[in-house]
Coordinates of C-alpha atoms in Angstrom, one line a residue:
Chain P
X247 CA -121.5 168.1 128.6
X248 CA -118.2 170.0 128.7
X249 CA -116.4 167.5 131.0
X250 CA -117.4 164.5 128.8
X251 CA -116.3 166.3 125.6
X252 CA -112.9 167.0 127.1
X253 CA -112.4 163.3 127.9
X254 CA -113.0 162.2 124.2
X255 CA -109.9 160.6 122.8
X256 CA -108.2 162.6 120.0
X257 CA -109.1 161.0 116.7
X258 CA -106.6 160.0 114.1
X259 CA -106.9 162.6 111.3
X260 CA -105.6 162.9 107.8
X261 CA -104.3 165.5 105.5
X262 CA -104.4 165.6 101.7
X263 CA -100.7 165.8 101.4
X264 CA -99.5 164.2 104.5
X265 CA -95.8 163.3 104.4
X266 CA -94.9 159.7 103.7
X267 CA -91.8 160.0 105.9
X268 CA -92.0 158.2 109.2
X269 CA -91.2 159.8 112.5
X270 CA -87.5 160.8 112.7
X271 CA -86.7 159.6 109.2
X272 CA -84.1 161.5 107.3
X273 CA -85.6 163.6 104.5
X274 CA -84.8 166.1 101.8
X275 CA -87.1 169.0 100.9
X276 CA -88.4 169.2 97.3
X277 CA -85.9 167.0 95.6
X278 CA -87.8 167.2 92.3
X279 CA -87.9 171.0 92.3
X280 CA -84.2 171.3 93.0
X281 CA -83.2 168.6 90.6
X282 CA -85.2 170.3 87.9
X283 CA -83.5 173.7 88.5
X284 CA -80.1 171.9 88.2
X285 CA -81.2 170.3 84.9
X286 CA -82.6 173.6 83.6
X287 CA -79.4 175.4 84.3
X288 CA -77.7 172.9 81.9
X289 CA -80.5 172.8 79.3
X290 CA -82.3 176.0 78.2
X291 CA -85.0 173.9 76.5
X292 CA -86.5 172.8 79.8
X293 CA -89.8 174.5 80.8
X294 CA -92.2 173.8 83.6
X295 CA -95.9 173.6 83.2
X296 CA -98.6 172.9 85.7
X297 CA -102.4 172.7 86.2
X298 CA -102.8 174.9 89.3
X299 CA -100.5 172.6 91.4
X300 CA -97.1 174.3 91.2
X301 CA -96.7 174.5 95.0
X302 CA -98.0 171.0 95.5
X303 CA -95.7 169.4 93.1
X304 CA -92.5 171.4 94.1
X305 CA -92.5 173.1 90.7
X306 CA -92.6 176.4 92.5
X307 CA -88.9 175.9 93.2
X308 CA -88.3 175.9 89.5
X309 CA -90.7 178.8 89.0
X310 CA -88.8 180.9 91.5
X311 CA -85.5 180.5 89.5
X312 CA -87.0 180.5 86.0
X313 CA -90.2 182.5 86.1
X314 CA -90.1 183.1 82.3
X315 CA -89.9 179.3 81.7
X316 CA -92.8 178.4 84.1
X317 CA -96.2 178.2 82.6
X318 CA -99.4 178.2 84.7
X319 CA -102.1 176.4 82.6
X320 CA -104.9 176.6 85.1
X321 CA -106.9 173.7 86.5
X322 CA -107.2 172.2 83.0
X323 CA -105.4 168.9 82.7
X324 CA -106.4 168.2 79.1
X325 CA -105.0 171.6 78.1
X326 CA -101.9 170.9 80.2
X327 CA -101.0 167.7 78.3
X328 CA -101.9 169.1 74.9
X329 CA -100.0 172.3 75.4
X330 CA -97.0 170.4 76.7
X331 CA -97.2 168.4 73.5
X332 CA -97.3 171.7 71.6
X333 CA -94.2 173.0 73.5
X334 CA -92.4 169.8 72.7
X335 CA -93.3 170.2 69.0
X336 CA -91.4 173.5 69.2
X337 CA -88.3 171.8 70.5
X338 CA -88.7 172.6 74.2
X339 CA -88.6 170.0 77.0
X340 CA -91.7 170.5 79.1
X341 CA -92.0 169.0 82.6
X342 CA -95.8 169.0 83.2
X343 CA -97.0 168.5 86.8
X344 CA -100.3 167.8 88.4
X345 CA -101.6 165.0 90.7
X346 CA -101.4 161.5 89.3
X347 CA -105.1 160.9 89.3
X348 CA -105.8 164.0 87.1
X349 CA -102.9 163.4 84.8
X350 CA -103.8 159.8 84.1
X351 CA -107.5 159.5 84.4
X352 CA -108.7 162.9 83.2
X353 CA -106.1 163.6 80.5
X354 CA -105.5 160.0 79.3
X355 CA -106.5 160.6 75.7
X356 CA -104.3 163.7 75.5
X357 CA -101.3 161.7 76.8
X358 CA -102.1 158.9 74.4
X359 CA -102.9 160.9 71.2
X360 CA -101.0 164.2 71.5
X361 CA -97.9 163.1 73.4
X362 CA -97.2 159.4 72.9
X363 CA -98.5 158.9 69.4
X364 CA -96.0 161.5 68.1
X365 CA -93.4 160.4 70.6
X366 CA -93.1 163.9 71.9
X367 CA -90.4 164.8 74.5
X368 CA -92.8 165.5 77.4
X369 CA -92.1 164.6 81.0
X370 CA -95.3 164.1 83.0
X371 CA -94.5 164.3 86.7
X372 CA -97.4 163.3 88.8
X373 CA -97.7 163.7 92.5
X374 CA -99.7 161.7 95.1
X375 CA -99.0 158.3 93.5
X376 CA -100.8 155.2 94.7
X377 CA -101.9 155.5 98.3
X378 CA -100.0 158.5 99.4
X379 CA -103.0 160.6 100.5
X380 CA -105.9 159.7 102.8
X381 CA -108.2 162.1 100.9
X382 CA -110.1 159.3 99.3
X383 CA -110.4 157.7 95.8
X384 CA -110.6 161.1 94.0
X385 CA -107.0 161.7 94.9
X386 CA -105.6 158.1 95.3
X387 CA -103.9 157.2 92.1
X388 CA -104.1 153.4 92.6
X389 CA -104.4 152.7 88.9
X390 CA -101.9 155.2 87.4
X391 CA -99.3 152.6 86.5
X392 CA -101.8 150.3 84.8
X393 CA -103.1 153.2 82.7
X394 CA -99.7 154.5 81.8
X395 CA -98.2 151.1 81.0
X396 CA -101.0 150.7 78.4
X397 CA -99.7 153.7 76.4
X398 CA -97.3 152.6 73.7
X399 CA -93.9 154.1 73.8
X400 CA -94.3 155.8 77.2
X401 CA -91.5 155.2 79.7
X402 CA -93.0 154.8 83.2
X403 CA -90.9 155.3 86.4
X404 CA -91.6 155.1 90.1
X405 CA -88.7 156.4 92.2
X406 CA -88.2 155.4 95.8
X407 CA -86.9 158.4 97.6
X408 CA -85.3 161.8 97.4
X409 CA -82.0 160.5 95.9
X410 CA -83.9 158.4 93.3
X411 CA -86.1 161.3 92.4
X412 CA -83.3 163.7 91.9
X413 CA -81.2 161.3 89.8
X414 CA -84.3 160.3 87.7
X415 CA -85.0 163.9 86.9
X416 CA -81.5 164.3 85.5
X417 CA -81.8 161.1 83.5
X418 CA -85.3 161.8 82.0
X419 CA -84.2 165.3 81.1
X420 CA -81.4 163.8 79.0
X421 CA -83.6 161.1 77.5
X422 CA -85.5 162.0 74.3
X423 CA -89.0 160.7 74.5
X424 CA -92.2 160.8 76.6
X425 CA -92.0 159.8 80.3
X426 CA -94.5 159.4 83.1
X427 CA -92.8 159.8 86.5
X428 CA -94.4 159.3 89.8
X429 CA -93.5 162.3 91.9
X430 CA -92.7 162.4 95.6
X431 CA -92.9 165.9 96.9
X432 CA -92.4 168.0 100.1
X433 CA -90.2 166.4 102.7
X434 CA -89.2 163.2 100.9
X435 CA -87.4 160.3 102.7
X436 CA -83.8 159.8 102.0
X437 CA -82.9 156.1 102.1
X438 CA -80.9 154.9 99.1
X439 CA -77.8 157.0 99.9
X440 CA -77.1 154.1 102.4
X441 CA -76.8 151.7 99.5
X442 CA -74.5 151.3 96.6
X443 CA -77.1 152.6 94.2
X444 CA -77.5 154.9 91.2
X445 CA -80.7 155.4 89.2
X446 CA -80.3 154.2 85.6
X447 CA -83.3 154.5 83.2
X448 CA -84.6 151.0 82.4
X449 CA -82.5 149.2 85.0
X450 CA -83.5 147.2 88.1
X451 CA -80.9 147.3 90.9
X452 CA -80.3 144.7 93.7
X453 CA -80.0 146.7 96.9
X454 CA -79.3 143.7 99.2
X455 CA -78.9 140.0 98.8
X456 CA -80.7 137.3 100.8
X457 CA -81.3 133.6 100.6
X458 CA -84.9 133.1 101.8
X459 CA -87.0 135.9 100.2
X460 CA -86.7 138.2 97.2
X461 CA -88.8 141.3 97.3
X462 CA -89.2 143.0 93.9
X463 CA -90.5 146.5 94.5
X464 CA -90.8 150.0 93.1
X465 CA -91.4 153.5 94.6
X466 CA -91.9 153.9 98.3
X467 CA -92.4 150.1 98.6
X468 CA -88.7 149.7 98.2
X469 CA -88.2 151.8 101.3
X470 CA -90.6 149.5 103.1
X471 CA -89.0 146.4 101.7
X472 CA -85.6 147.5 103.1
X473 CA -87.2 148.1 106.5
X474 CA -88.9 144.6 106.3
X475 CA -85.5 143.1 105.5
X476 CA -84.0 144.7 108.6
X477 CA -86.9 143.5 110.8
X478 CA -86.8 139.9 109.5
X479 CA -83.0 140.0 109.9
X480 CA -83.5 139.1 113.5
X481 CA -83.1 135.5 112.4
X482 CA -86.5 135.1 110.8
X483 CA -85.5 135.4 107.2
X484 CA -82.8 136.5 104.9
X485 CA -84.4 139.0 102.6
X486 CA -83.1 140.3 99.3
X487 CA -84.5 143.5 97.7
X488 CA -84.6 144.2 94.0
X489 CA -85.6 147.8 93.3
X490 CA -87.3 148.3 89.9
X491 CA -87.8 152.1 89.4
X492 CA -88.5 151.7 85.7
X493 CA -91.8 150.0 85.3
X494 CA -91.8 150.3 81.5
X495 CA -89.7 149.2 79.7
X496 CA -89.2 146.5 82.4
X497 CA -85.7 145.1 83.1
X498 CA -86.9 141.6 82.5
X499 CA -83.4 140.2 82.2
X500 CA -82.4 141.2 85.7
X501 CA -85.7 140.2 87.2
X502 CA -85.6 136.7 85.6
X503 CA -82.0 136.2 86.6
X504 CA -82.8 137.0 90.2
X505 CA -85.9 134.8 90.2
X506 CA -84.1 131.9 88.7
X507 CA -82.1 131.4 91.9
X508 CA -84.1 128.5 93.4
X509 CA -85.7 128.3 96.8
X510 CA -86.6 131.9 97.4
X511 CA -90.1 133.2 98.0
X512 CA -90.6 135.9 95.4
X513 CA -92.8 138.8 96.5
X514 CA -93.7 141.8 94.3
X515 CA -94.5 144.8 96.5
X516 CA -96.1 147.9 94.9
X517 CA -97.9 151.0 95.9
X518 CA -100.7 150.3 93.4
X519 CA -103.7 148.2 92.9
X520 CA -103.3 144.5 92.1
X521 CA -104.4 145.2 88.5
X522 CA -102.0 146.1 85.8
X523 CA -98.9 147.3 87.8
X524 CA -95.5 145.9 88.6
X525 CA -96.9 142.6 90.0
X526 CA -98.6 141.6 86.8
X527 CA -95.7 142.8 84.7
X528 CA -93.3 140.6 86.7
X529 CA -95.6 137.6 86.7
X530 CA -95.9 137.7 82.9
X531 CA -92.2 138.1 82.4
X532 CA -91.6 135.0 84.6
X533 CA -94.2 132.9 82.9
X534 CA -92.8 133.7 79.5
X535 CA -89.4 132.7 80.7
X536 CA -90.7 129.5 82.3
X537 CA -89.4 130.6 85.7
X538 CA -91.9 129.5 88.4
X539 CA -90.9 130.6 91.9
X540 CA -93.3 130.7 94.9
X541 CA -95.0 134.0 94.1
X542 CA -96.9 136.6 96.3
X543 CA -98.1 140.1 95.6
X544 CA -98.2 142.9 98.1
X545 CA -100.4 145.5 96.6
X546 CA -103.6 147.6 97.1
X547 CA -106.9 145.8 96.6
X548 CA -108.9 146.3 93.4
X549 CA -111.3 148.5 95.2
X550 CA -112.2 152.2 96.0
X551 CA -110.0 152.7 99.0
X552 CA -111.1 154.3 102.3
X553 CA -110.4 157.9 103.3
X554 CA -108.4 158.3 106.5
X555 CA -104.9 158.8 108.0
X556 CA -102.1 157.3 105.9
X557 CA -100.6 155.1 108.6
X558 CA -104.1 153.6 109.3
X559 CA -104.7 153.0 105.6
X560 CA -101.2 151.5 105.0
X561 CA -101.9 149.0 107.9
X562 CA -105.4 148.3 106.7
X563 CA -104.3 147.5 103.1
X564 CA -101.1 145.6 104.1
X565 CA -98.4 148.0 102.7
X566 CA -97.0 149.2 106.0
X567 CA -93.7 147.8 107.2
X568 CA -95.3 146.0 110.1
X569 CA -98.1 144.3 108.1
X570 CA -95.7 143.4 105.3
X571 CA -93.4 141.7 107.8
X572 CA -96.3 139.9 109.5
X573 CA -97.6 138.6 106.2
X574 CA -94.2 137.4 105.1
X575 CA -93.7 135.5 108.4
X576 CA -97.0 133.7 107.8
X577 CA -96.1 132.9 104.2
X578 CA -92.8 131.5 105.3
X579 CA -94.6 129.3 107.9
Chain C
X294 CA -97.3 180.7 46.0
X295 CA -95.7 178.1 43.9
X296 CA -98.3 177.2 41.4
X297 CA -99.8 180.1 39.6
X298 CA -101.9 180.3 36.4
X299 CA -100.1 180.8 33.2
X300 CA -100.9 184.5 32.7
X301 CA -100.0 185.2 36.3
X302 CA -99.2 188.8 35.7
X303 CA -102.6 189.6 34.4
X304 CA -104.6 188.2 37.3
X305 CA -105.7 189.8 40.5
X306 CA -104.8 188.4 43.9
X307 CA -108.4 187.3 44.3
X308 CA -108.4 185.5 41.0
X309 CA -105.2 183.8 42.1
X310 CA -106.7 182.3 45.2
X311 CA -109.8 181.4 43.2
X312 CA -107.6 179.4 40.9
X313 CA -106.0 177.6 43.9
X314 CA -109.3 176.9 45.5
X315 CA -110.6 175.4 42.3
X316 CA -107.6 173.1 42.1
X317 CA -107.8 172.1 45.8
X318 CA -111.5 171.1 45.1
X319 CA -110.3 169.1 42.1
X320 CA -107.6 167.2 44.1
X321 CA -110.2 166.4 46.8
X322 CA -112.7 165.0 44.3
X323 CA -110.0 162.9 42.7
X324 CA -109.0 161.5 46.0
X325 CA -112.6 160.8 46.8
X326 CA -112.9 158.9 43.6
X327 CA -109.9 156.7 44.6
X328 CA -111.5 155.6 47.8
X329 CA -115.1 155.8 46.5
X330 CA -115.9 157.8 49.6
X331 CA -114.5 160.4 52.0
X332 CA -115.3 163.7 53.6
X333 CA -115.5 165.5 50.2
X334 CA -118.5 167.6 51.4
X335 CA -116.3 169.1 54.0
X336 CA -113.3 169.5 51.6
X337 CA -115.5 171.4 49.1
X338 CA -116.9 173.6 51.8
X339 CA -113.4 174.3 53.4
X340 CA -111.4 174.7 50.2
X341 CA -111.7 178.5 50.0
X342 CA -110.3 178.9 53.5
X343 CA -107.5 176.4 52.8
X344 CA -106.6 178.2 49.5
X345 CA -106.3 181.5 51.3
X346 CA -104.3 179.9 54.1
X347 CA -101.8 178.0 51.9
X348 CA -101.7 180.3 48.9
X349 CA -102.1 183.7 50.4
X350 CA -101.5 184.0 54.1
X351 CA -99.0 181.5 55.3
X352 CA -95.2 181.5 54.9
X353 CA -94.1 178.0 53.9
X354 CA -91.3 176.3 52.1
X355 CA -92.7 173.4 50.1
X356 CA -89.3 171.7 49.8
X357 CA -88.8 172.0 53.6
X358 CA -92.2 171.4 55.2
X359 CA -90.7 171.6 58.8
X360 CA -88.7 174.8 58.2
X361 CA -88.4 176.6 61.6
X362 CA -89.7 179.8 60.1
X363 CA -92.9 178.4 58.7
X364 CA -96.3 179.3 59.8
X365 CA -97.9 176.3 61.6
X366 CA -101.2 174.9 60.5
X367 CA -102.9 172.4 62.8
X368 CA -105.6 170.2 61.4
X369 CA -107.5 169.5 64.6
X370 CA -110.4 167.9 62.7
X371 CA -108.5 164.9 61.4
X372 CA -111.3 163.7 59.2
X373 CA -110.7 166.8 57.0
X374 CA -107.4 165.2 56.0
X375 CA -108.7 164.8 52.4
X376 CA -109.1 168.6 52.3
X377 CA -105.7 169.3 53.8
X378 CA -104.0 166.8 51.5
X379 CA -105.5 168.6 48.6
X380 CA -104.0 171.9 49.9
X381 CA -100.6 170.2 50.5
X382 CA -100.8 168.8 46.9
X383 CA -101.6 172.3 45.6
X384 CA -98.7 173.8 47.7
X385 CA -96.4 171.1 46.3
X386 CA -95.6 169.8 49.7
X387 CA -96.9 166.4 48.6
X388 CA -96.2 165.3 45.1
X389 CA -99.2 164.7 42.8
X390 CA -98.0 161.2 42.1
X391 CA -99.1 160.2 45.6
X392 CA -102.7 161.4 45.2
X393 CA -103.9 158.0 44.0
X394 CA -102.6 156.3 47.2
X395 CA -105.1 158.2 49.3
X396 CA -106.5 156.0 52.1
X397 CA -104.7 152.9 50.8
X398 CA -102.6 150.5 52.8
X399 CA -99.1 151.9 53.5
X400 CA -99.9 155.3 52.0
X401 CA -98.6 158.5 53.5
X402 CA -102.1 159.9 53.1
X403 CA -104.3 158.0 55.6
X404 CA -108.1 158.7 56.0
X405 CA -107.6 160.6 59.2
X406 CA -104.7 163.1 59.4
X407 CA -101.6 162.1 61.3
X408 CA -98.4 164.0 61.8
X409 CA -96.5 160.7 61.9
X410 CA -97.5 159.9 58.3
X411 CA -97.6 163.0 56.2
X412 CA -95.1 165.8 55.5
X413 CA -96.7 169.1 56.3
X414 CA -99.2 167.6 58.7
X415 CA -98.5 169.3 62.0
X416 CA -100.6 167.1 64.4
X417 CA -102.3 163.8 64.7
X418 CA -106.0 164.7 64.8
X419 CA -109.1 162.6 64.9
X420 CA -109.7 162.8 68.6
X421 CA -111.5 166.1 68.4
X422 CA -110.8 169.1 70.6
X423 CA -107.0 168.6 70.7
X424 CA -105.8 171.1 68.1
X425 CA -106.5 174.3 70.0
X426 CA -104.8 173.3 73.2
X427 CA -101.8 172.0 71.2
X428 CA -101.8 175.4 69.5
X429 CA -101.7 177.1 72.8
X430 CA -98.5 175.2 73.7
X431 CA -96.9 175.9 70.3
X432 CA -97.8 179.6 70.5
X433 CA -96.3 179.8 74.0
X434 CA -93.2 178.0 72.7
X435 CA -92.8 180.2 69.7
X436 CA -93.1 183.3 71.8
X437 CA -90.4 181.9 74.2
X438 CA -88.1 181.3 71.2
X439 CA -88.8 184.8 69.8
X440 CA -90.0 183.1 66.6
X441 CA -92.6 185.3 64.9
X442 CA -94.4 182.5 63.1
X443 CA -98.2 182.1 63.3
X444 CA -100.1 179.2 64.6
X445 CA -103.3 178.5 62.8
X446 CA -105.7 175.9 64.3
X447 CA -108.3 174.6 61.8
X448 CA -111.3 173.1 63.5
X449 CA -114.8 172.0 63.0
X450 CA -117.9 173.4 64.7
X451 CA -118.4 170.0 66.4
X452 CA -115.2 170.6 68.3
X453 CA -117.0 173.5 70.0
X454 CA -118.7 170.7 72.0
X455 CA -115.4 169.6 73.6
X456 CA -114.4 171.1 76.9
X457 CA -110.8 171.1 76.0
X458 CA -111.5 173.6 73.3
X459 CA -112.8 176.0 75.9
X460 CA -109.9 175.3 78.3
X461 CA -107.6 176.4 75.5
X462 CA -109.8 179.4 74.7
X463 CA -109.5 180.6 78.3
X464 CA -105.7 180.0 78.3
X465 CA -104.9 181.6 75.0
X466 CA -106.6 184.8 76.2
X467 CA -105.0 184.6 79.6
X468 CA -101.5 184.3 78.0
X469 CA -102.4 187.0 75.4
X470 CA -101.4 184.7 72.5
X471 CA -101.6 187.2 69.7
X472 CA -99.8 184.6 67.4
X473 CA -102.7 182.2 67.5
X474 CA -105.5 182.2 65.0
X475 CA -108.4 179.7 65.2
X476 CA -110.3 178.9 62.0
X477 CA -113.7 177.4 62.7
X478 CA -115.7 175.7 60.0
X479 CA -119.4 176.3 60.8
X480 CA -120.9 173.9 58.3
X481 CA -123.5 173.0 61.0
X482 CA -123.3 169.3 60.4
X483 CA -122.1 166.7 62.9
X484 CA -122.2 162.9 63.0
X485 CA -125.7 162.8 64.5
X486 CA -127.1 165.6 62.4
X487 CA -127.6 169.4 62.6
X488 CA -125.1 171.0 65.0
X489 CA -127.8 173.2 66.5
X490 CA -129.8 170.1 67.5
X491 CA -126.8 168.2 68.8
X492 CA -125.5 170.9 71.2
X493 CA -126.4 174.5 70.7
X494 CA -123.2 176.6 70.5
X495 CA -124.6 180.0 69.5
X496 CA -124.2 182.9 70.1
X497 CA -120.7 182.2 69.0
X498 CA -119.4 185.7 68.4
X499 CA -120.5 186.7 71.9
X500 CA -119.0 183.5 73.4
X501 CA -115.5 184.0 71.8
X502 CA -115.6 187.7 72.7
X503 CA -116.4 186.9 76.3
X504 CA -113.5 184.5 76.3
X505 CA -111.2 187.5 75.4
X506 CA -110.7 186.8 71.7
X507 CA -110.8 189.0 68.6
X508 CA -113.7 187.6 66.6
X509 CA -114.7 187.8 63.0
X510 CA -117.6 185.9 61.4
X511 CA -117.7 185.7 57.6
X512 CA -119.1 183.7 54.7
X513 CA -116.4 181.0 54.3
X514 CA -117.2 180.6 50.7
X515 CA -116.9 184.3 49.8
X516 CA -113.3 184.4 48.8
X517 CA -112.9 188.2 49.1
X518 CA -114.4 188.0 52.6
X519 CA -112.0 185.2 53.6
X520 CA -109.0 187.0 52.3
X521 CA -110.0 190.1 54.2
X522 CA -110.6 188.2 57.4
X523 CA -107.1 186.6 57.2
X524 CA -105.5 189.9 56.5
X525 CA -107.4 191.5 59.4
X526 CA -106.4 188.7 61.8
X527 CA -102.8 189.0 60.8
X528 CA -102.5 192.8 61.0
X529 CA -104.1 193.4 64.3
X530 CA -101.9 194.9 67.0
X531 CA -104.1 193.9 69.9
X532 CA -102.5 191.3 72.3
X533 CA -105.3 188.9 71.8
X534 CA -105.8 185.5 70.2
X535 CA -107.9 185.7 67.0
X536 CA -110.7 183.5 65.8
X537 CA -112.4 183.6 62.4
X538 CA -115.8 181.9 62.3
X539 CA -116.5 180.8 58.7
X540 CA -120.1 179.9 57.7
X541 CA -119.6 177.4 55.0
X542 CA -121.7 175.2 52.7
X543 CA -120.8 171.5 52.5
X544 CA -120.3 170.4 48.9
X545 CA -119.7 174.0 47.7
X546 CA -119.2 174.5 43.9
X547 CA -120.7 171.1 42.9
X548 CA -124.4 172.0 42.7
X549 CA -125.8 168.6 43.0
X550 CA -123.8 168.0 46.2
X551 CA -124.6 171.4 47.6
X552 CA -128.3 170.5 47.5
X553 CA -128.0 166.9 48.5
X554 CA -129.5 166.0 51.8
X555 CA -127.0 167.3 54.3
X556 CA -125.3 165.1 56.8
X557 CA -121.9 164.5 58.1
X558 CA -121.0 162.3 55.2
X559 CA -122.3 163.3 51.8
X560 CA -123.0 160.2 49.7
X561 CA -121.4 160.2 46.3
X562 CA -122.2 157.3 43.9
X563 CA -119.4 155.8 41.8
X564 CA -120.7 157.2 38.6
X565 CA -121.0 160.7 40.0
X566 CA -117.3 161.6 40.6
X567 CA -116.6 162.5 37.0
X568 CA -119.9 164.5 36.9
X569 CA -118.8 166.3 40.0
X570 CA -115.5 167.3 38.4
X571 CA -117.4 168.5 35.3
X572 CA -119.8 170.6 37.3
X573 CA -116.9 172.0 39.4
X574 CA -114.9 172.9 36.2
X575 CA -118.0 174.5 34.6
X576 CA -118.6 176.6 37.7
X577 CA -115.0 177.7 37.8
X578 CA -115.1 178.8 34.1
X579 CA -118.4 180.6 34.7
X580 CA -116.9 182.4 37.7
X581 CA -114.4 183.9 35.3
X582 CA -110.7 184.0 35.6

């Protein structure tokens, strides 16, 4: 018995908050927390609020420096959103954190009615966006962008890496209005410092040009798209990457301008279900503008996803760098 | 407050709020007549509490409804808008000329209360169970700003069904929000009927006490008791949130509405509005002033 058990191969395991950084990738720790501290030093109206997930959204960094401006609301997301609205009514600028599934699914009506309907200055920062945990559908926010895009007046952003996150925090702190931001926490990959890039609210940015393929992406999929472009740069294809960190309002002008350039396969890559995210938003913008490129969507299926290890799942659902590159090779023939 | 009876010097504080309560009921009935419908049963039942809030307890500046020093009044039960508009009319925050626009297209006085429409309306209600958690955030914010204003959250007993109400009740006590006062209208009527048959919420005094609140339960149509309850809630030194549970009678002060079959929406026929005003006025005269 003992001898056989010892020979069993070690299984691939998962953790709820596994890092999305690949082996050896450069990272920065808690970019959201540090950026919020920097913003709060400039603006005394900023407060932090959380629903029992301070440590897991990097808000504890802020709490350490500003204990009197950090509010623990308990594991009560409806309360979190409504109380953040109440804080904003009093002229404060609350950054409210929890996991994306709980913010968007459980507290939807409170975001819609309390925060958005009165255009209150609340920043909802939601961790574990899309498929960034192998914990199963309870924690996989594969529908958060669809839900938040449906809320009138809500600005929706999906940053790519540590640099994007830090710059986005500074910009949304300065912006007066409700925002939903997807939050990358812990050791967050650092990628965009290698490009001529700066986060600007509402702007899509071309990170690299290319004559065969245009990948339009947001969030961590931009990091993947850049890796794919490197892989296919072996002579397979010349790939351009347009990063769209602001999902709403969408920078339709830049997207249409890039897609008008004839002959390129256009691929929208998103860490989200096929329903209601960046892919559908881009497709509608192109149809309205009568721009009709070859179009593909790389996204998560409209399904309850499996539990498992993130690398396994990203391969299974086609959002890993390797599977993306393989699919694009097929599409290019 | 701003509107007082002509012989103001001669009247007692209680007579003064009685006068305002009567006028709030009149405004509500007149708005009901404009629309031919509305939650006038609730307005008549809640008028005494509103009169004490707006004409006795709260600091407000009618010409500057969003004055930073004002006491905040959240109307969580948005369908009571007709009652709050009546109080805002009485407090001269809304001009009387707007009364007849109630519920009409492009009016600042929509059927369900919304902060985005109406001066003096502190929140957009209607989705029930949101006022108390908003109040928690405002009370925390006021404390952080060292602003001594009060936050009142006006709510219906139906909102005791909502989980978010109890999330807020836990949190208010946890954060020792002694600047937060919840006002609960126990009229025991919900959309589908008697509250006790919809979802039993008693024993309420025990529940709120167990959640760490200072609790009072009074007859919400006994003006003297309502005044005392407000005074008590605002003079306590305990570091606790405060709740006043008001047992009220829908349709109060219009006898034929008081006794009409009770449900969420009291039916008033078109020819009854003037009769209702007459009964209200007669009852007020009888009550002595």
